[in-house]
Short mmCIF file of C-alpha atoms and ligand atoms in Angstrom, two decimals:
data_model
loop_
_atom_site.label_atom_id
_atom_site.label_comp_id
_atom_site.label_asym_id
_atom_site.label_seq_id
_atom_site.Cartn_x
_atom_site.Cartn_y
_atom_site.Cartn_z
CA UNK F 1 117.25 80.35 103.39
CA UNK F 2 120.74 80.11 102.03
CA UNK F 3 123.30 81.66 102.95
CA UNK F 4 125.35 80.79 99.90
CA UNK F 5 126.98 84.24 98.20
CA UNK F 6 125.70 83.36 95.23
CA UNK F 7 122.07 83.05 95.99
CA UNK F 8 119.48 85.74 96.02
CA UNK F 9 116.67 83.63 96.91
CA UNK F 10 116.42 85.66 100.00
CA UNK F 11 116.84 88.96 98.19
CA UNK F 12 113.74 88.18 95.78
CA UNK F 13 111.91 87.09 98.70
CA UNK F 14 111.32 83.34 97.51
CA UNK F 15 110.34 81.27 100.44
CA UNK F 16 111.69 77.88 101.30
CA UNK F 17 110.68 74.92 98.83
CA UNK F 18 107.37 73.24 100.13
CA UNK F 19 107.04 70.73 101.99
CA UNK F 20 103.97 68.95 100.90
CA UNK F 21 103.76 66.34 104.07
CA UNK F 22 102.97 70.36 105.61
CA UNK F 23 99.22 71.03 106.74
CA UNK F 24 97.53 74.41 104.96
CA UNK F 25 94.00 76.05 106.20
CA UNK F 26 92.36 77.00 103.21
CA UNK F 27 90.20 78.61 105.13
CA UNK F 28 92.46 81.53 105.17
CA UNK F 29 91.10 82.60 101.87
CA UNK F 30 87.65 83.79 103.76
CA UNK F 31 86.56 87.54 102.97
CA UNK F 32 89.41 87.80 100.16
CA UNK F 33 88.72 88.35 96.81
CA UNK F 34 89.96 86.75 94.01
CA UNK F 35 89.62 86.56 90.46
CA UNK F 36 89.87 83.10 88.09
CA UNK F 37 90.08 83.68 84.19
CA UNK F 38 88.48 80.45 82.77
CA UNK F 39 86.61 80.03 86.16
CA UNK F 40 83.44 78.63 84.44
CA UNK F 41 85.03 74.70 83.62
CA UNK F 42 87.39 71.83 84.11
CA UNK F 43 90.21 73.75 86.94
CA UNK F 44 88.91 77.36 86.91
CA UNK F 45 85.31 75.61 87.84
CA UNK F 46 86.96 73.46 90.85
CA UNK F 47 88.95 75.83 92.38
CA UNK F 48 85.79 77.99 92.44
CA UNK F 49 83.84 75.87 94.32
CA UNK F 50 86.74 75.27 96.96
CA UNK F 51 87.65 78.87 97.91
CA UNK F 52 83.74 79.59 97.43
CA UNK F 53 83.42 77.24 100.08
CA UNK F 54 85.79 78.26 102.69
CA UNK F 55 84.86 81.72 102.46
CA UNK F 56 86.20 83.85 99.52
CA UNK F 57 84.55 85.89 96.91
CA UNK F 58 84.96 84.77 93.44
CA UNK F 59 85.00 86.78 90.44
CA UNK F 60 85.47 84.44 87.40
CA UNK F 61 85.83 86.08 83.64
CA UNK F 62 85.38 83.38 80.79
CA UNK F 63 83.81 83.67 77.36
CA UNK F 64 81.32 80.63 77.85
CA UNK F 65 78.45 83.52 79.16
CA UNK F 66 76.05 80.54 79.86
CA UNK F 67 78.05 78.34 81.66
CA UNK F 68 79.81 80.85 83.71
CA UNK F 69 76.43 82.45 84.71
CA UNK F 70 75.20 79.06 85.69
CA UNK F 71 78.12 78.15 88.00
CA UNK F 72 77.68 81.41 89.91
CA UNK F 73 74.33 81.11 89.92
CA UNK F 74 75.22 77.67 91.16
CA UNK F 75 77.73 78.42 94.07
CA UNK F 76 75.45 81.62 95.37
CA UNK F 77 73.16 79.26 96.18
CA UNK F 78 75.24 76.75 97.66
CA UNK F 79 77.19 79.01 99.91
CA UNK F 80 74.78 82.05 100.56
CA UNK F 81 77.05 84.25 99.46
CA UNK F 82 75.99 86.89 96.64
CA UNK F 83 79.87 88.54 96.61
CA UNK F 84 80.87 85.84 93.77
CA UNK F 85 80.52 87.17 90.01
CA UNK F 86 80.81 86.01 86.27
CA UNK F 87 82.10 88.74 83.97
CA UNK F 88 82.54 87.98 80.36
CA UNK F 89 86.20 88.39 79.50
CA UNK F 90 88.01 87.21 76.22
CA UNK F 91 91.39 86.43 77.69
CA UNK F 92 92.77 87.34 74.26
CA UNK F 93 91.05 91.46 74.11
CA UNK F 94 93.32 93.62 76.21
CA UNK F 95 89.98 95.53 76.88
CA UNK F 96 87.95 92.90 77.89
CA UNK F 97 90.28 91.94 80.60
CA UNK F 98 90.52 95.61 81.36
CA UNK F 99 87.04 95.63 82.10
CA UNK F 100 87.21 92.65 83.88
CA UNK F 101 89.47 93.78 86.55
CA UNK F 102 88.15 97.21 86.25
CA UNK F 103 84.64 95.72 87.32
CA UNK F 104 85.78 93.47 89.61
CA UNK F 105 87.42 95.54 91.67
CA UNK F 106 83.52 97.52 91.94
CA UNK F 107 82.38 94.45 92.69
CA UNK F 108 84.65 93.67 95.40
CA UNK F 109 83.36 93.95 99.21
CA UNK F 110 86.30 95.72 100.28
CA UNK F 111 87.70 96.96 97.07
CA UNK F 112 90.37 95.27 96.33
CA UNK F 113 91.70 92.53 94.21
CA UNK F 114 93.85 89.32 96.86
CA UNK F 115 94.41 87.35 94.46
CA UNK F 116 94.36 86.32 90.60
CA UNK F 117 94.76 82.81 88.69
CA UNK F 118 95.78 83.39 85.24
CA UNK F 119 93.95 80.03 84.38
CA UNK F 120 92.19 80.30 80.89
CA UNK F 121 93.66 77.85 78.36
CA UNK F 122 92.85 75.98 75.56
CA UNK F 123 94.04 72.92 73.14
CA UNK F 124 95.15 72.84 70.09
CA UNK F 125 92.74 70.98 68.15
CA UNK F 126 94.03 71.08 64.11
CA UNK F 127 98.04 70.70 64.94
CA UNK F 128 99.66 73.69 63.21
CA UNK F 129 103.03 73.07 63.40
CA UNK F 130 102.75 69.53 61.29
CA UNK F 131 103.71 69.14 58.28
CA UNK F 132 101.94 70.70 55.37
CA UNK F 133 99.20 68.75 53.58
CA UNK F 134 99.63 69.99 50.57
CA UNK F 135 103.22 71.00 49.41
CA UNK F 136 102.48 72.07 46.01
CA UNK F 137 100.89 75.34 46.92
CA UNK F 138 102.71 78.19 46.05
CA UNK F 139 103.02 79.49 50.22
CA UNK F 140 101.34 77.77 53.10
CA UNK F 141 98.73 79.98 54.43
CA UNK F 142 99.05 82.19 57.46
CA UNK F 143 99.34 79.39 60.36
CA UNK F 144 96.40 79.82 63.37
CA UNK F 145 97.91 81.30 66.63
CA UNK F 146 94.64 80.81 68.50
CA UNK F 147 96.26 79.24 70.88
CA UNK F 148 99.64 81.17 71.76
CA UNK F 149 96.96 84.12 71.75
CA UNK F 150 94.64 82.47 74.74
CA UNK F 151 97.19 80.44 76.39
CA UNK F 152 100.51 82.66 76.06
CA UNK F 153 99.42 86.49 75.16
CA UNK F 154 96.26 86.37 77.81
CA UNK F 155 98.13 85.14 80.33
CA UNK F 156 100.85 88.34 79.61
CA UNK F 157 97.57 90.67 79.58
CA UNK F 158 96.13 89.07 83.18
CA UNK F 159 99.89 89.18 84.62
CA UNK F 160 100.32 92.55 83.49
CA UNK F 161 96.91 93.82 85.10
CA UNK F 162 97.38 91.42 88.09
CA UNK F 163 100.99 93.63 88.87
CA UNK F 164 98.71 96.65 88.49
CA UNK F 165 95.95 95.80 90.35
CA UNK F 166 97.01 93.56 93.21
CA UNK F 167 99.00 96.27 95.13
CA UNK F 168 96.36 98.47 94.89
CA UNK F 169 94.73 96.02 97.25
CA UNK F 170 93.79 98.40 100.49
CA UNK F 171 95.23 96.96 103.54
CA UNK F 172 97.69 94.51 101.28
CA UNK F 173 101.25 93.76 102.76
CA UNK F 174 104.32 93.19 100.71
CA UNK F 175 104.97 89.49 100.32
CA UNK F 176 107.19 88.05 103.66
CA UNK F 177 108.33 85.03 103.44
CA UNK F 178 109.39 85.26 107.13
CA UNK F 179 106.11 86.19 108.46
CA UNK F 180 104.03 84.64 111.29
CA UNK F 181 101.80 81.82 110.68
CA UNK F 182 99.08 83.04 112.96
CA UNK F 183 96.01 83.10 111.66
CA UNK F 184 95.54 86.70 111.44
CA UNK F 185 98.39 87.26 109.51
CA UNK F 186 97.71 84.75 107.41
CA UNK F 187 93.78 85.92 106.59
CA UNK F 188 95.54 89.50 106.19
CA UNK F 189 95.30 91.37 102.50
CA UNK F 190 96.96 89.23 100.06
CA UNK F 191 98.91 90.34 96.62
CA UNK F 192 98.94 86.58 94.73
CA UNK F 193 99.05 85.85 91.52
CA UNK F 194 98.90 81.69 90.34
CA UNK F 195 100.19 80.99 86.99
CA UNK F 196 98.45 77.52 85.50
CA UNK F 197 101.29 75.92 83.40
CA UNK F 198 101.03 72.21 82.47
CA UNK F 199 103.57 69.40 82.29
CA UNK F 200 103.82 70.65 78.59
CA UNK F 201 105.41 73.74 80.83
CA UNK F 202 108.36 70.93 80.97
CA UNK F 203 108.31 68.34 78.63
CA UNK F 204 107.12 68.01 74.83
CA UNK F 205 103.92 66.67 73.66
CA UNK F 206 103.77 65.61 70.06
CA UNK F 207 101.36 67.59 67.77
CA UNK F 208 100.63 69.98 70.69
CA UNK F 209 103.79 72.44 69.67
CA UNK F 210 102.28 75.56 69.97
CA UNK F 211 100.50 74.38 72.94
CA UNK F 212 104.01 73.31 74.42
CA UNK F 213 105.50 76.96 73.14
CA UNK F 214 102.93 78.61 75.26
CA UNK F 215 102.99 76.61 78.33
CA UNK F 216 106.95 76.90 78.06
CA UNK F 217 106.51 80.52 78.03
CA UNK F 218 104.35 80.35 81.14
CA UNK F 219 107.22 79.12 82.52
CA UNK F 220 109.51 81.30 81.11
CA UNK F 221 107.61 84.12 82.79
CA UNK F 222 107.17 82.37 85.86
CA UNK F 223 110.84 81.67 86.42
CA UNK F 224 111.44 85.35 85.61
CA UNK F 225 109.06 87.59 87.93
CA UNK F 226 109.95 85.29 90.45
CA UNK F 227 112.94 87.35 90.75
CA UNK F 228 111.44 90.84 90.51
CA UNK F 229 107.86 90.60 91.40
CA UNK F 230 108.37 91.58 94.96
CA UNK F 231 109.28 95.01 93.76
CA UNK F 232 105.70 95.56 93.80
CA UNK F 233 105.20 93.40 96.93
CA UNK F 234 103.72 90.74 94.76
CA UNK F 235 103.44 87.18 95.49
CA UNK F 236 103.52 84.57 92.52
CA UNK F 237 103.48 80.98 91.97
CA UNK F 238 102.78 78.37 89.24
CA UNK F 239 101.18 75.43 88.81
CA UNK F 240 101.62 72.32 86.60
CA UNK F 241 99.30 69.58 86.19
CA UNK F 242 99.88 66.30 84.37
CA UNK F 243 96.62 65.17 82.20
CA UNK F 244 93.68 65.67 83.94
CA UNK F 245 90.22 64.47 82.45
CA UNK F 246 88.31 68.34 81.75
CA UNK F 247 86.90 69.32 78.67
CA UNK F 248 90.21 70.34 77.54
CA UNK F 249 90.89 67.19 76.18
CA UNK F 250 89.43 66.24 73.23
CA UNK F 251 88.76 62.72 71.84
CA UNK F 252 91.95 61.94 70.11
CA UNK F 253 93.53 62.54 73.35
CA UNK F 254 91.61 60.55 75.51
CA UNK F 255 91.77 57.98 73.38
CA UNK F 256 95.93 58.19 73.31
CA UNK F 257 95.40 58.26 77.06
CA UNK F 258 93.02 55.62 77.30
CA UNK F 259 94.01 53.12 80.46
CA UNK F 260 96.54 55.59 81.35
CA UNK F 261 97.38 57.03 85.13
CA UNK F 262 96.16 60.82 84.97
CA UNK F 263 96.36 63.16 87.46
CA UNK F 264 93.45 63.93 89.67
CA UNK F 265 91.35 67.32 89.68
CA UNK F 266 91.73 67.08 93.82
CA UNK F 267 95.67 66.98 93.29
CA UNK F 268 95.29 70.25 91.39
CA UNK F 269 92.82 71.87 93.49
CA UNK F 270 95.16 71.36 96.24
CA UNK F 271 98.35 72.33 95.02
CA UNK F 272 96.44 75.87 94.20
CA UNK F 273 94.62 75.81 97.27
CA UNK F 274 98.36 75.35 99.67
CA UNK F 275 99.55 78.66 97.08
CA UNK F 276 96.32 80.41 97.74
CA UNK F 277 96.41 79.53 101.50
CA UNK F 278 99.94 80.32 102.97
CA UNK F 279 100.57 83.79 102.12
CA UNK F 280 104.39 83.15 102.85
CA UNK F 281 104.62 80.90 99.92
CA UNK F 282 106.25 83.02 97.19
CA UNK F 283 108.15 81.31 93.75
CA UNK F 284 107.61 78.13 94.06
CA UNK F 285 106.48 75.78 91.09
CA UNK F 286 104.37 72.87 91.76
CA UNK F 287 104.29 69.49 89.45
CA UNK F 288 101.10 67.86 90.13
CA UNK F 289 100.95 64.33 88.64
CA UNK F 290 99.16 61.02 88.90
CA UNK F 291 99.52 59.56 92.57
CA UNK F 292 102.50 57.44 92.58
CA UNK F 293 103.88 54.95 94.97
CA UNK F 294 107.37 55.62 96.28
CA UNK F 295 109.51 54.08 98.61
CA UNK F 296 112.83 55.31 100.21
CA UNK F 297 115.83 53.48 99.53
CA UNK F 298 118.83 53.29 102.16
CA UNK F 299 120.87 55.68 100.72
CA UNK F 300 117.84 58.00 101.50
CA UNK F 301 116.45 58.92 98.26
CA UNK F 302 113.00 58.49 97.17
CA UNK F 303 112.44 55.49 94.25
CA UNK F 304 109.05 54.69 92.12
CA UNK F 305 107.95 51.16 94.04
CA UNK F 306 106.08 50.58 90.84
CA UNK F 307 104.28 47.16 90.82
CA UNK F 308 106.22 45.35 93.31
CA UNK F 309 104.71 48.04 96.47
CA UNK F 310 104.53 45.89 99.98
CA UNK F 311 102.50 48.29 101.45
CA UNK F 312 105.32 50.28 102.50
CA UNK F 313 105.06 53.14 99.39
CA UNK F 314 103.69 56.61 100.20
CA UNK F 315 101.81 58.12 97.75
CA UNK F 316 102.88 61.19 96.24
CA UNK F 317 101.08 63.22 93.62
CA UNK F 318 103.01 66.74 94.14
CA UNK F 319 106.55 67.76 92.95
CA UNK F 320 108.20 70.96 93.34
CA UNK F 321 110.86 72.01 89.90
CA UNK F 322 112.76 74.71 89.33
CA UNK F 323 113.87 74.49 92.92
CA UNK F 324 117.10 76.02 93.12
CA UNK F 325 116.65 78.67 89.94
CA UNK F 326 117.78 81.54 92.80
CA UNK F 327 120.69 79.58 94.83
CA UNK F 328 123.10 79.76 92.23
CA UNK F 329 122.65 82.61 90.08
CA UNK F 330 125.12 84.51 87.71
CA UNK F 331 126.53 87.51 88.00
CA UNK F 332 124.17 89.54 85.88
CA UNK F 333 121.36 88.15 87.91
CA UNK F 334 123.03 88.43 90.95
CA UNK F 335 123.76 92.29 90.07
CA UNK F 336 120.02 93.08 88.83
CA UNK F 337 118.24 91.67 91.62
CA UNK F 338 120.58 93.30 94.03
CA UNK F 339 120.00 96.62 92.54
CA UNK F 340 116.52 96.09 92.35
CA UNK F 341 116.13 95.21 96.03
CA UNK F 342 118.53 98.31 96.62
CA UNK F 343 115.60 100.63 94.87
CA UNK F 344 113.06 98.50 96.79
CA UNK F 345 114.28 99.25 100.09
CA UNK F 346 115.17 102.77 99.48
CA UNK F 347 111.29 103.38 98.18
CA UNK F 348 110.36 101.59 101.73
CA UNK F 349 112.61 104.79 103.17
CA UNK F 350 110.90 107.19 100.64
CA UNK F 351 107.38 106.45 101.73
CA UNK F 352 108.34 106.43 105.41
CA UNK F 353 110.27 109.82 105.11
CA UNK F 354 106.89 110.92 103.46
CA UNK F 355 104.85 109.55 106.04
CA UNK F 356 106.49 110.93 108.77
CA UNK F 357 106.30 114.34 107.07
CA UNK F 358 102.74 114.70 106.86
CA UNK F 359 102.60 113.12 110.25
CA UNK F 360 104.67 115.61 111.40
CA UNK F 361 103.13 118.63 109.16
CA UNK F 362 99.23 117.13 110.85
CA UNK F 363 101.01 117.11 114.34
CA UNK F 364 101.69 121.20 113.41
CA UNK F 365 98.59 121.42 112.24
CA UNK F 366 96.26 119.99 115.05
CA UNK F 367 98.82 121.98 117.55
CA UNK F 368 97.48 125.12 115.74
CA UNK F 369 94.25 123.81 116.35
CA UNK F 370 94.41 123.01 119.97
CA UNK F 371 96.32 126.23 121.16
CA UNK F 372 95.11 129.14 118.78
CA UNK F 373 97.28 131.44 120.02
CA UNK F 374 99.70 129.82 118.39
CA UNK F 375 97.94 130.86 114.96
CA UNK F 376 99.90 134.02 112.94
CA UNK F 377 97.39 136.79 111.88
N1 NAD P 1 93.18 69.30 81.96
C1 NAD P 1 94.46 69.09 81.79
O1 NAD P 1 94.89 67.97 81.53
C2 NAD P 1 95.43 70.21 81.96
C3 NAD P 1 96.76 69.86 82.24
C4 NAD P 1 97.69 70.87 82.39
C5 NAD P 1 97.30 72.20 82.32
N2 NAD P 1 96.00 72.50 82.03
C6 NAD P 1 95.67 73.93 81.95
O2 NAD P 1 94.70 74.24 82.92
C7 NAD P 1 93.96 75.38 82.50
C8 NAD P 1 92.48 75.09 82.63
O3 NAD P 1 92.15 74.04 81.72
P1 NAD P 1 91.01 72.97 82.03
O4 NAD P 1 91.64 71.64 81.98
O5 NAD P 1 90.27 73.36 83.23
O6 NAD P 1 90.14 73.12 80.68
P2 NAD P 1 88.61 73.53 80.47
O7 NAD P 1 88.43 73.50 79.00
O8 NAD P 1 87.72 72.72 81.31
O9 NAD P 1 88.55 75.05 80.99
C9 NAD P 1 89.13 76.11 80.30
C10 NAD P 1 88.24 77.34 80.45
O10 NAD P 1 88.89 78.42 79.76
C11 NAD P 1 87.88 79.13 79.05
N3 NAD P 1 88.45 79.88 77.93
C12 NAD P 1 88.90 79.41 76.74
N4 NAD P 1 89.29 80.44 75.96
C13 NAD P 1 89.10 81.57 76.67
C14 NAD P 1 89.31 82.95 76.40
N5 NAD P 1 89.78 83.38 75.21
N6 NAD P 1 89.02 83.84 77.37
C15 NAD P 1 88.52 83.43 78.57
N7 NAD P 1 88.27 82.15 78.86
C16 NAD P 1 88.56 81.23 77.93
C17 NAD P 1 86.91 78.05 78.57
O11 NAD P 1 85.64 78.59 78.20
C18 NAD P 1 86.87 77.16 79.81
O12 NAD P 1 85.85 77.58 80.69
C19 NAD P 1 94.41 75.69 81.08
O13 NAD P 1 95.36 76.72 81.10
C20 NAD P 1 95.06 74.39 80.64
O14 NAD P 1 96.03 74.59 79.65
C21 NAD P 1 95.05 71.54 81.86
#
């Protein structure tokens, strides 16, 4: 980590960018819980099956009843496991994500919610920021928010509950960067929570502005609990895919995309899976985009071969943004995040001063116990 004065990368506990040439065991996610809004299609629905797979217990909350029954119903089966769960849950109702979390954590083997992908999303299919049809009306009618409400205020709602519920996790550690990679450590507790932004997260896409407006506020959020989140010992990362064929995208969009590079489902699954997997990963931001050829040049940077490839291109499909947000920071960011980590450590001294009270006030206690004389009338 840097040791630049004006970074506080290591002070909000970020870990070092990823390196993506880097093996991850996903089967680190075994015995964990975790919980997938939109698990029951498209990304929700693959990452599902891969953490079902190595081990974990899914809970996914979606409002498609039918298909998210079937899918569980689906990857019991497959994996003999009976600890995975569909709950309905309308990202948009504060109490039905409430209820989901609520009744997940019942659910839970031990309890406890690991980890949480604030994945639900949707299109927008009648472009509402376009303009008006009909300019002769006397006001335009109230514009539809649908999507800023799935795709921008339910991911607030599941990030708010996720910082509630995820260190409640029994047994959960605060997020270390710096930890070991043994496998113990790694299959310890977890405290994650995966934001799904897009490459609308980054760039505009035309007609899709309150699409864009919400991803960009994923991002927003992203880029700012990355610098307090580990006040409550959480761990969060984001990722963003380029198009991917789902059911997300309707007809007009394929057909814009048609012949075009997208991104594959696998790319995405693994991006989330490395986040999921490496519980020292904390802040990062991962691009995942259609596999591309590149070549180093002498000067040692990395250049699209494009057509012209001799075989000599590697193919790369992840990119990390956003990279240096925390190594050069101003001073008001500088100044909150120290203070911050200044009431952070001093709780660490609270609860240990506590601790050691009652560990000294049992001590008194079980010496009553052992010599009763001891005990006054
Ligand atoms: N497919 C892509 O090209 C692409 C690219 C970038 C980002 N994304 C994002 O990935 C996420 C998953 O999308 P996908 O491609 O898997 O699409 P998808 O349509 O296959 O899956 C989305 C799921 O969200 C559920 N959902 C919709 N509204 C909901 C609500 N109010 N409450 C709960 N669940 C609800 C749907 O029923 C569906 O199961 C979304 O956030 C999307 O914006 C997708």
């Amino acid at each position: 980590m840097s040791s630049n004065i004006y970074s506080v990368a290591a002070k909000a506990r970020q870990s070092r960018p990823i390196d993506p040439s880097e093996p991850f065991d996903v089967s680190s996610v075994k015995g964990k819980t975790i919980l997938i809004t939109g698990g029951a299609s498209g990304f929700g629905a693959a990452f599902f099956r891969e953490w079902a797979a190595a081990g974990a217990n899914v809970i996914i909350g979606d409002v498609d009843d039918s298909k998210g029954e079937s899918i569980v119903r689906a990857i019991r089966i497959a994996t003999d496991n009976h600890n995975h769960h569909f709950i309905h849950c309308d990202v948009t109702d504060w109490q039905s994500q409430v209820n989901f979390f609520k009744e997940a954590t019942k659910l839970s083997p031990h309890g406890g919610i690991d980890a949480v992908v604030a994945n639900a999303g949707i299109a927008e299919v009648n472009p509402t920021f376009n303009t008006p049809k009909n300019l002769d009306m006397e006001e335009p009618p109230k514009p539809n928010m649908k999507v800023i409400d799935v795709n921008l205020m339910g991911v607030l709602y599941t990030t708010h509950l996720a910082l509630f519920y995820l260190p409640r996790n029994p047994g959960s550690q605060p997020v270390d960067p710096n930890k070991s990679t043994d496998r113990a450590d790694q299959s310890s507790r977890d405290r994650h929570l995966l934001l799904i932004g897009s490459l609308a997260s980054l760039c505009p896409i035309p007609l899709q502005t309150l699409y864009g407006t919400a991803k960009h506020g994923v991002l927003g959020l992203f880029r700012s609990l990355r610098c307090t989140a580990f006040t409550s010992g959480v761990r969060v990362n984001l990722v963003c895919p380029y198009f991917v064929e789902t059911a997300i995208i309707r007809g007009p969009g394929r057909a814009v995309l048609a012949g075009a590079n997208l991104a594959k489902i696998e790319d995405v699954v693994n991006a989330a899976s490395r986040l999921m997997s490496d519980t020292r990963i904390n802040g990062r931001s991962l691009v995942v985009g259609p596999p591309l050829k590149i070549v180093e040049t002498e000067e040692g940077e990395w250049q699209y071969s494009g057509q012209e490839d001799n075989g000599t291109g590697t193919d790369v499909s992840l990119w990390e943004v956003h990279v240096d947000d925390l190594e050069n920071t101003d001073v008001f960011i500088r100044r909150m995040v120290g203070l911050m980590n200044a009431a952070y450590e001093m709780n660490g001294w609270i609860k240990w001063t506590s601790d050691l009270g009652r560990a000294l006030l049992l001590t008194a206690t079980d010496a009553t116990r052992i010599f009763p004389w001891r005990r006054r009338n």
